[in-house]
Amino acid sequence: MDYKRDLKQGMSGEDVFYIKNRLFDLGYYAENIKQITSKTFRKDTTEAVLKLQKEQGFTEDGIITETVWNRIEALYGTQPSQLDEFIAYLKSFAGRAIYIWGGQTQVIRDGIVYKDDSFTKELGKAEDWIKKVETSTKNANRALKLYNSRKNTFEVIPCVDCSGYGMNWLYNKKRIASSDMTANGMKAKCTMLGKSDLKRGDWVFRIYTSGDKKGRAYHIGYVIDDKLNVAEAKGRDDGVVIRPFDSNYWNAYGRPSYFADEINEEISYRIVFTRVLKKVFPRMTGDDVMALQVLLNEATDADLGVDGIFGSKTERAVREYQELKGLKVDGKAGEDTITALGGIWVG
């Protein structure tokens, strides 16, 4: 997990839970602490941080700044996960790579197309190659227009299509996948999901909804963060872009087998909210209300019953927390309140 904010006593969230486990594994907690179960930064965590800061020569204030966070990670010896590496790769192409039919490993440098970024095998001049591999003169001209707009900005320009964008890393670079695949082949490597189950690392698809090809995927995107932004090789006019998830555009969703264990492990302590929770009639109920009640109990002395029903006591606890944190006091758990509590908001 990457650093997101400074952490100190009284704060809650998945990042608190994550770094507490790091500190525990490194032996900075008192001996009477046998397990980390809470997502809240309390006195015992402050004491653990102070111990680390003293040992490492930091200012002893009990606050986990970015520098302290990075030192904890360095001491722990953590390495980026495969999913983290894949997402970093995807992000590195955004706004730089162009869409070329069948593109996957090819890159353009100084007007010359190379087979891959080892720059050992030339495929020809950019304009000639694009005209050769594209499906029509019109499409070649669209791709060339984008290339010409970027060639003076970027030293190296990757060339990918929607599936080649992902397969370049999964197959050509890492050999995580055993063979090359189209978007539909990549869909077959997924456990299909409902829209509400989407998480960072999942894949989204455009599929045919009728005719002989019904159910087959013809386009793929990659969810790169908790806000469900999607990276995709959109087309010849745009190249690789990152934009918010749109359920009117994407109509099928899957969890790739290559990252499923990691995604599912993260879900075990992620709390995701997709709607404003408030007191209405009939009462709002659900797992998200239950999760809110857990967060309020961890962050305050509310001592709510965790029943998944948003009633008067839950509303009062929300108001008290909002007042404590200087938020708008309205008793509604929306983006600002959920984020302050350490939950993930994707509403």
Tab-separated table of N, CA and C in Angstrom, residues 278-285 310:
chain	number	residue	atom	x	y	z
A	278	LYS	N	-28.066	7.775	5.764
A	278	LYS	CA	-28.779	8.760	6.574
A	278	LYS	C	-30.035	8.132	7.163
A	279	LYS	N	-30.638	8.867	8.085
A	279	LYS	CA	-31.864	8.396	8.733
A	279	LYS	C	-33.062	8.759	7.858
A	280	VAL	N	-33.742	7.753	7.350
A	280	VAL	CA	-34.941	7.932	6.539
A	280	VAL	C	-35.949	6.866	6.952
A	281	PHE	N	-37.134	6.951	6.382
A	281	PHE	CA	-38.123	5.893	6.598
A	281	PHE	C	-38.612	5.413	5.239
A	282	PRO	N	-38.594	4.088	4.977
A	282	PRO	CA	-38.091	3.045	5.881
A	282	PRO	C	-36.583	3.158	6.091
A	283	ARG	N	-36.091	2.592	7.161
A	283	ARG	CA	-34.704	2.724	7.561
A	283	ARG	C	-33.745	2.165	6.499
A	284	MET	N	-32.618	2.858	6.317
A	284	MET	CA	-31.559	2.324	5.463
A	284	MET	C	-30.887	1.172	6.198
A	285	THR	N	-30.655	0.078	5.488
A	285	THR	CA	-30.013	-1.093	6.083
A	285	THR	C	-28.961	-1.630	5.122
A	310	PHE	N	-29.667	2.030	10.090
A	310	PHE	CA	-29.341	3.426	10.363
A	310	PHE	C	-30.517	4.077	11.098
